[in-house]
């Protein structure tokens, strides 16, 4: 629990800072200086820290992310270790879906519960322009394979960029409705590696809803939202929904239940934290489970009430989204 009474029950684990796409809102086309291999937690180290979170710290949901988690060779084994824990946490994956078509059955067999996938457009040229890679077909095949393997509900995350893919919002929603995927639009956050984010350029929740409403009737979903980042609307009376994750204009920090572990073994109590707690060094120096759990508890205590993007003193964290684990 932090000093503001929020309880972190949702652990987001980054398995790598590397990626095979270059989404313009996340990474520059030339990529980034990747973490040296020796600094990245081994599969056994990841499994141990997740176990401590679940057994000693009340973690109930584990999300594997990155960078691109499908690039991690030991992913299936890491998922299997997490799903074997007691009490059994919910285990999910956030991915760009490239390569998922091949591995979805093995992930399902390892106990993975569900998948969230990034997809910002279903227009092939725009996909290439946005991600600097011509891989739309791989992503669509990955989504279909996740659905077929029962990794449901399959959720799709989309970021809209002004002057780029705003017009793709409705076709993307229609595509998701047709295939039974739950679409959510995300407000762009100041977490890009190249610090290009500006508040004025960001496509807001209001802009998104206005655009979607021109083609569909949206009514607020009355189902309890809890600590979920996405606000949901029923589309054309339901049961299909569309969500908006308005991290900037309607932030949800007051009900935040997240804690994060980076690929190099640092605990972050917030996506925007400016400090990290180094579990990797402690772990490699021989710390016991109880000592590691204590460090994690202390790191959680100091969590700030919110991200402070609107404060004049706001500073973007040193690490970008891909290195933190989005
Ligand atoms: N501000 C903020 N944004 C977050 C946080 N977690 C996720 N997001 C945003 O929500 C987007 C989607 O995250 P997902 O990995 O799909 O997870 P989710 O929406 O939390 O998860 P579920 O709805 O439970 O599947 C991320 O890309 C972020 O932009 C968070 O802790 N803080
Ligand atoms: C960092 S990626 C990691 C997992 C995987 N590579 C993927 O794209 O789903 C996780 C999520 O972060 C989102 N994201 C990346 N940069 C962002 C930014 N600056 N603002 C908001 N969301 C961002 C992506 O759209 C994606 O849904
Ligand atoms: S959003 Fe995900 S897929 Fe796109 S560059 Fe970042 S880490 Fe890679
Ligand atoms: S910005 Fe930080 S406090 Fe706010 S919801 Fe995200 S992780 Fe939680």
Coordinates of N, CA, C and O in Angstrom, one line a residue, residues 61-157:
X61 N -2.8 -9.8 -10.5 CA -2.7 -9.8 -11.9 C -1.3 -9.5 -12.4 O -0.6 -8.6 -11.9
X62 N -0.9 -10.3 -13.4 CA 0.5 -10.1 -13.9 C 0.4 -9.9 -15.4 O -0.3 -10.7 -16.1
X63 N 0.9 -8.8 -15.9 CA 0.9 -8.5 -17.3 C 2.3 -8.5 -17.8 O 3.2 -7.7 -17.3
X64 N 2.6 -9.2 -18.8 CA 3.9 -9.2 -19.5 C 3.9 -8.2 -20.6 O 2.9 -8.3 -21.4
X65 N 4.9 -7.4 -20.7 CA 4.9 -6.3 -21.7 C 6.3 -6.0 -22.1 O 7.2 -6.8 -21.9
X66 N 6.6 -4.9 -22.7 CA 7.9 -4.5 -23.1 C 8.0 -3.0 -23.5 O 7.2 -2.3 -23.1
X67 N 8.9 -2.7 -24.5 CA 9.4 -3.4 -25.6 C 8.4 -4.4 -26.2 O 7.2 -4.4 -25.9
X68 N 8.9 -5.4 -26.9 CA 8.0 -6.4 -27.5 C 8.3 -7.7 -26.8 O 9.3 -8.4 -27.1
X69 N 7.4 -8.1 -26.0 CA 7.6 -9.4 -25.2 C 7.7 -10.6 -26.0 O 8.3 -11.6 -25.5
X70 N 7.1 -10.6 -27.2 CA 7.3 -11.8 -28.1 C 8.7 -12.0 -28.5 O 9.1 -13.1 -29.0
X71 N 9.6 -11.0 -28.4 CA 11.0 -11.2 -28.7 C 11.8 -11.9 -27.7 O 12.9 -12.3 -27.9
X72 N 11.1 -12.1 -26.5 CA 11.8 -12.8 -25.4 C 11.8 -14.3 -25.6 O 10.7 -14.9 -25.6
X73 N 13.0 -15.0 -25.8 CA 13.0 -16.4 -26.2 C 12.3 -17.2 -25.1 O 11.6 -18.2 -25.4
X74 N 12.4 -16.9 -23.8 CA 11.8 -17.7 -22.8 C 10.4 -17.4 -22.4 O 9.9 -17.9 -21.3
X75 N 9.7 -16.6 -23.2 CA 8.4 -16.1 -22.8 C 7.4 -17.2 -22.4 O 6.7 -17.1 -21.3
X76 N 7.3 -18.3 -23.1 CA 6.3 -19.4 -22.8 C 6.6 -19.9 -21.4 O 5.7 -20.1 -20.6
X77 N 7.9 -20.2 -21.1 CA 8.3 -20.7 -19.8 C 8.0 -19.7 -18.7 O 7.6 -20.1 -17.6
X78 N 8.2 -18.4 -19.0 CA 7.9 -17.4 -17.9 C 6.4 -17.3 -17.6 O 6.0 -17.2 -16.5
X79 N 5.6 -17.4 -18.7 CA 4.2 -17.4 -18.5 C 3.8 -18.7 -17.7 O 3.0 -18.6 -16.8
X80 N 4.3 -19.8 -18.1 CA 4.0 -21.1 -17.3 C 4.3 -21.0 -15.9 O 3.6 -21.4 -15.0
X81 N 5.5 -20.3 -15.6 CA 5.9 -20.2 -14.1 C 4.9 -19.3 -13.4 O 4.5 -19.5 -12.3
X82 N 4.4 -18.2 -14.1 CA 3.4 -17.3 -13.4 C 2.1 -18.0 -13.2 O 1.4 -17.8 -12.2
X83 N 1.7 -18.8 -14.2 CA 0.3 -19.4 -14.1 C 0.3 -20.5 -13.1 O -0.8 -21.0 -12.7
X84 N 1.5 -21.0 -12.7 CA 1.6 -22.1 -11.7 C 1.6 -21.6 -10.3 O 1.5 -22.4 -9.4
X85 N 1.6 -20.3 -10.1 CA 1.7 -19.7 -8.8 C 0.3 -19.9 -8.0 O -0.7 -20.0 -8.6
X86 N 0.4 -19.9 -6.7 CA -0.7 -19.9 -5.8 C -0.7 -18.7 -4.9 O 0.3 -18.5 -4.2
X87 N -1.7 -17.9 -4.8 CA -3.0 -18.0 -5.5 C -2.7 -17.6 -7.0 O -1.9 -16.8 -7.3
X88 N -3.4 -18.3 -7.9 CA -3.2 -18.2 -9.3 C -3.5 -16.8 -9.8 O -4.7 -16.3 -9.7
X89 N -2.5 -16.0 -10.2 CA -2.9 -14.6 -10.7 C -3.5 -14.7 -12.1 O -3.3 -15.7 -12.8
X90 N -4.2 -13.7 -12.5 CA -4.6 -13.6 -13.9 C -3.3 -13.2 -14.7 O -2.6 -12.3 -14.2
X91 N -3.1 -13.8 -15.8 CA -1.8 -13.5 -16.5 C -2.2 -13.1 -18.0 O -2.9 -13.9 -18.7
X92 N -1.6 -12.0 -18.4 CA -2.0 -11.5 -19.7 C -0.7 -10.9 -20.4 O 0.3 -10.8 -19.7
X93 N -0.9 -10.6 -21.6 CA 0.3 -10.1 -22.4 C -0.1 -8.9 -23.3 O -1.2 -8.9 -23.8
X94 N 0.7 -7.9 -23.3 CA 0.5 -6.7 -24.2 C 1.6 -6.8 -25.2 O 2.8 -6.8 -24.9
X95 N 1.2 -6.8 -26.5 CA 2.1 -7.2 -27.6 C 1.7 -6.5 -28.9 O 0.6 -6.0 -29.0
X96 N 2.7 -6.4 -29.8 CA 2.3 -5.9 -31.1 C 1.8 -7.0 -32.1 O 1.5 -6.8 -33.2
X97 N 1.8 -8.2 -31.5 CA 1.3 -9.4 -32.2 C 2.1 -10.0 -33.4 O 1.7 -10.9 -34.0
X98 N 3.3 -9.4 -33.6 CA 4.1 -10.0 -34.7 C 4.7 -11.3 -34.2 O 5.5 -11.3 -33.2
X99 N 4.4 -12.4 -34.9 CA 4.9 -13.7 -34.4 C 3.9 -14.4 -33.6 O 4.1 -15.6 -33.2
X100 N 2.8 -13.7 -33.2 CA 1.8 -14.3 -32.3 C 1.1 -15.5 -33.0 O 0.7 -16.5 -32.3
X101 N 1.0 -15.4 -34.3 CA 0.3 -16.5 -35.1 C 0.9 -17.8 -34.8 O 0.3 -18.9 -34.6
X102 N 2.3 -17.8 -34.6 CA 3.0 -19.0 -34.4 C 2.9 -19.5 -33.0 O 2.8 -20.7 -32.7
X103 N 3.0 -18.6 -32.1 CA 3.2 -18.9 -30.6 C 1.9 -18.9 -29.8 O 1.9 -19.4 -28.7
X104 N 0.8 -18.4 -30.4 CA -0.4 -18.3 -29.6 C -0.9 -19.6 -28.9 O -1.2 -19.7 -27.7
X105 N -0.8 -20.8 -29.7 CA -1.3 -22.0 -29.0 C -0.4 -22.4 -27.9 O -0.9 -22.9 -26.8
X106 N 0.9 -22.2 -28.0 CA 1.8 -22.5 -26.9 C 1.6 -21.6 -25.7 O 1.6 -22.1 -24.5
X107 N 1.3 -20.4 -25.9 CA 1.0 -19.4 -24.8 C -0.3 -19.8 -24.1 O -0.4 -19.8 -22.9
X108 N -1.3 -20.2 -24.9 CA -2.5 -20.7 -24.3 C -2.3 -21.9 -23.5 O -2.8 -22.1 -22.3
X109 N -1.5 -22.8 -24.0 CA -1.2 -24.1 -23.3 C -0.4 -23.8 -22.0 O -0.6 -24.6 -21.0
X110 N 0.3 -22.7 -22.0 CA 1.1 -22.3 -20.7 C 0.2 -21.7 -19.7 O 0.6 -21.3 -18.6
X111 N -1.1 -21.4 -20.1 CA -2.0 -20.9 -19.2 C -2.3 -19.4 -19.3 O -3.1 -18.8 -18.6
X112 N -1.7 -18.8 -20.4 CA -2.0 -17.3 -20.6 C -3.5 -17.1 -20.7 O -4.2 -17.9 -21.4
X113 N -4.0 -16.1 -20.0 CA -5.4 -15.8 -20.0 C -5.9 -15.0 -21.2 O -6.9 -15.3 -21.8
X114 N -5.2 -13.9 -21.5 CA -5.7 -13.1 -22.6 C -4.6 -12.2 -23.1 O -3.5 -12.1 -22.6
X115 N -4.9 -11.5 -24.2 CA -3.9 -10.7 -25.0 C -4.5 -9.3 -25.3 O -5.6 -9.2 -25.6
X116 N -3.6 -8.3 -25.1 CA -3.9 -7.0 -25.7 C -2.9 -6.7 -26.8 O -1.7 -7.0 -26.6
X117 N -3.4 -6.1 -27.8 CA -2.5 -5.9 -29.0 C -2.6 -4.5 -29.5 O -3.6 -3.9 -29.6
X118 N -1.4 -3.9 -29.9 CA -1.4 -2.6 -30.5 C -1.7 -2.6 -31.9 O -1.1 -3.4 -32.6
X119 N -2.6 -1.8 -32.3 CA -2.9 -1.7 -33.8 C -3.5 -0.3 -34.0 O -4.6 0.0 -33.5
X120 N -2.9 0.6 -34.7 CA -3.3 2.0 -34.8 C -4.0 2.3 -36.1 O -4.6 3.3 -36.2
X121 N -4.0 1.3 -37.0 CA -4.7 1.5 -38.3 C -4.8 0.2 -39.0 O -4.0 -0.7 -38.8
X122 N -5.9 0.0 -39.9 CA -5.9 -1.2 -40.7 C -5.6 -0.8 -42.1 O -5.8 -1.6 -43.1
X123 N -5.1 0.4 -42.3 CA -4.7 0.8 -43.7 C -3.2 0.4 -43.8 O -2.3 0.9 -43.0
X124 N -2.9 -0.4 -44.8 CA -1.6 -0.9 -45.0 C -0.5 0.1 -45.1 O 0.6 0.1 -44.5
X125 N -0.7 1.1 -45.9 CA 0.3 2.2 -46.1 C 0.5 3.0 -44.9 O 1.7 3.3 -44.5
X126 N -0.6 3.3 -44.2 CA -0.4 4.1 -43.0 C 0.2 3.3 -41.9 O 1.0 3.8 -41.1
X127 N 0.0 2.0 -41.8 CA 0.6 1.1 -40.9 C 2.2 1.2 -41.1 O 2.9 1.4 -40.1
X128 N 2.6 1.1 -42.3 CA 4.0 1.2 -42.7 C 4.6 2.5 -42.3 O 5.7 2.6 -41.7
X129 N 3.8 3.6 -42.6 CA 4.3 4.9 -42.2 C 4.4 5.1 -40.7 O 5.4 5.7 -40.2
X130 N 3.5 4.6 -40.0 CA 3.4 4.8 -38.6 C 4.4 3.9 -37.8 O 5.0 4.3 -36.8
X131 N 4.7 2.7 -38.3 CA 5.6 1.8 -37.5 C 6.9 1.6 -38.2 O 7.8 0.9 -37.7
X132 N 7.1 2.2 -39.4 CA 8.3 2.0 -40.2 C 8.6 0.6 -40.6 O 9.7 0.2 -40.8
X133 N 7.6 -0.3 -40.5 CA 7.7 -1.7 -41.0 C 6.4 -2.1 -41.7 O 5.3 -1.7 -41.3
X134 N 6.6 -2.9 -42.7 CA 5.4 -3.3 -43.5 C 4.9 -4.7 -43.0 O 5.0 -5.7 -43.6
X135 N 4.3 -4.6 -41.8 CA 4.0 -5.9 -41.1 C 2.5 -6.0 -40.7 O 2.1 -6.8 -39.8
X136 N 1.6 -5.2 -41.4 CA 0.2 -5.3 -41.0 C -0.4 -6.7 -41.1 O -1.1 -7.1 -40.2
X137 N 0.0 -7.5 -42.1 CA -0.6 -8.8 -42.3 C -0.2 -9.7 -41.1 O -1.0 -10.5 -40.6
X138 N 1.1 -9.6 -40.6 CA 1.5 -10.4 -39.5 C 0.7 -10.0 -38.2 O 0.3 -10.9 -37.4
X139 N 0.4 -8.8 -38.0 CA -0.4 -8.3 -36.9 C -1.8 -8.9 -36.9 O -2.3 -9.5 -36.0
X140 N -2.4 -8.8 -38.1 CA -3.8 -9.3 -38.3 C -3.8 -10.8 -38.1 O -4.8 -11.4 -37.4
X141 N -2.8 -11.5 -38.6 CA -2.8 -13.0 -38.4 C -2.6 -13.3 -36.9 O -3.2 -14.3 -36.4
X142 N -1.8 -12.5 -36.2 CA -1.6 -12.7 -34.8 C -2.9 -12.5 -34.0 O -3.2 -13.3 -33.1
X143 N -3.6 -11.5 -34.3 CA -4.9 -11.2 -33.6 C -5.8 -12.4 -33.8 O -6.5 -12.9 -32.9
X144 N -5.9 -12.9 -35.1 CA -6.8 -14.0 -35.4 C -6.4 -15.3 -34.6 O -7.2 -16.0 -34.1
X145 N -5.1 -15.5 -34.5 CA -4.6 -16.7 -33.8 C -4.9 -16.6 -32.3 O -5.2 -17.6 -31.7
X146 N -4.8 -15.4 -31.8 CA -5.1 -15.2 -30.3 C -6.5 -15.5 -30.1 O -6.9 -16.3 -29.1
X147 N -7.4 -15.0 -30.9 CA -8.8 -15.3 -30.8 C -9.1 -16.8 -30.9 O -9.8 -17.4 -30.1
X148 N -8.5 -17.5 -31.9 CA -8.7 -18.9 -32.1 C -8.1 -19.7 -31.0 O -8.7 -20.8 -30.7
X149 N -7.1 -19.2 -30.3 CA -6.5 -20.0 -29.2 C -7.2 -19.7 -27.9 O -6.8 -20.3 -26.8
X150 N -8.3 -18.9 -27.9 CA -9.1 -18.6 -26.7 C -8.4 -17.6 -25.8 O -8.8 -17.5 -24.6
X151 N -7.5 -16.8 -26.3 CA -6.8 -15.8 -25.5 C -7.7 -14.5 -25.4 O -7.3 -13.5 -25.9
X152 N -8.9 -14.7 -24.9 CA -9.9 -13.7 -25.1 C -10.4 -13.1 -23.7 O -10.2 -13.7 -22.7
X153 N -11.0 -11.9 -23.7 CA -11.2 -11.0 -24.8 C -9.9 -10.5 -25.4 O -9.0 -10.1 -24.7
X154 N -9.8 -10.5 -26.7 CA -8.7 -9.8 -27.4 C -9.0 -8.3 -27.4 O -10.0 -7.9 -27.9
X155 N -8.1 -7.6 -26.8 CA -8.3 -6.1 -26.8 C -7.2 -5.5 -27.7 O -6.1 -6.0 -27.9
X156 N -7.7 -4.4 -28.4 CA -6.8 -3.7 -29.3 C -6.6 -2.3 -28.8 O -7.5 -1.6 -28.4
X157 N -5.3 -1.9 -28.7 CA -4.9 -0.6 -28.3 C -4.5 0.3 -29.5 O -3.7 -0.2 -30.3

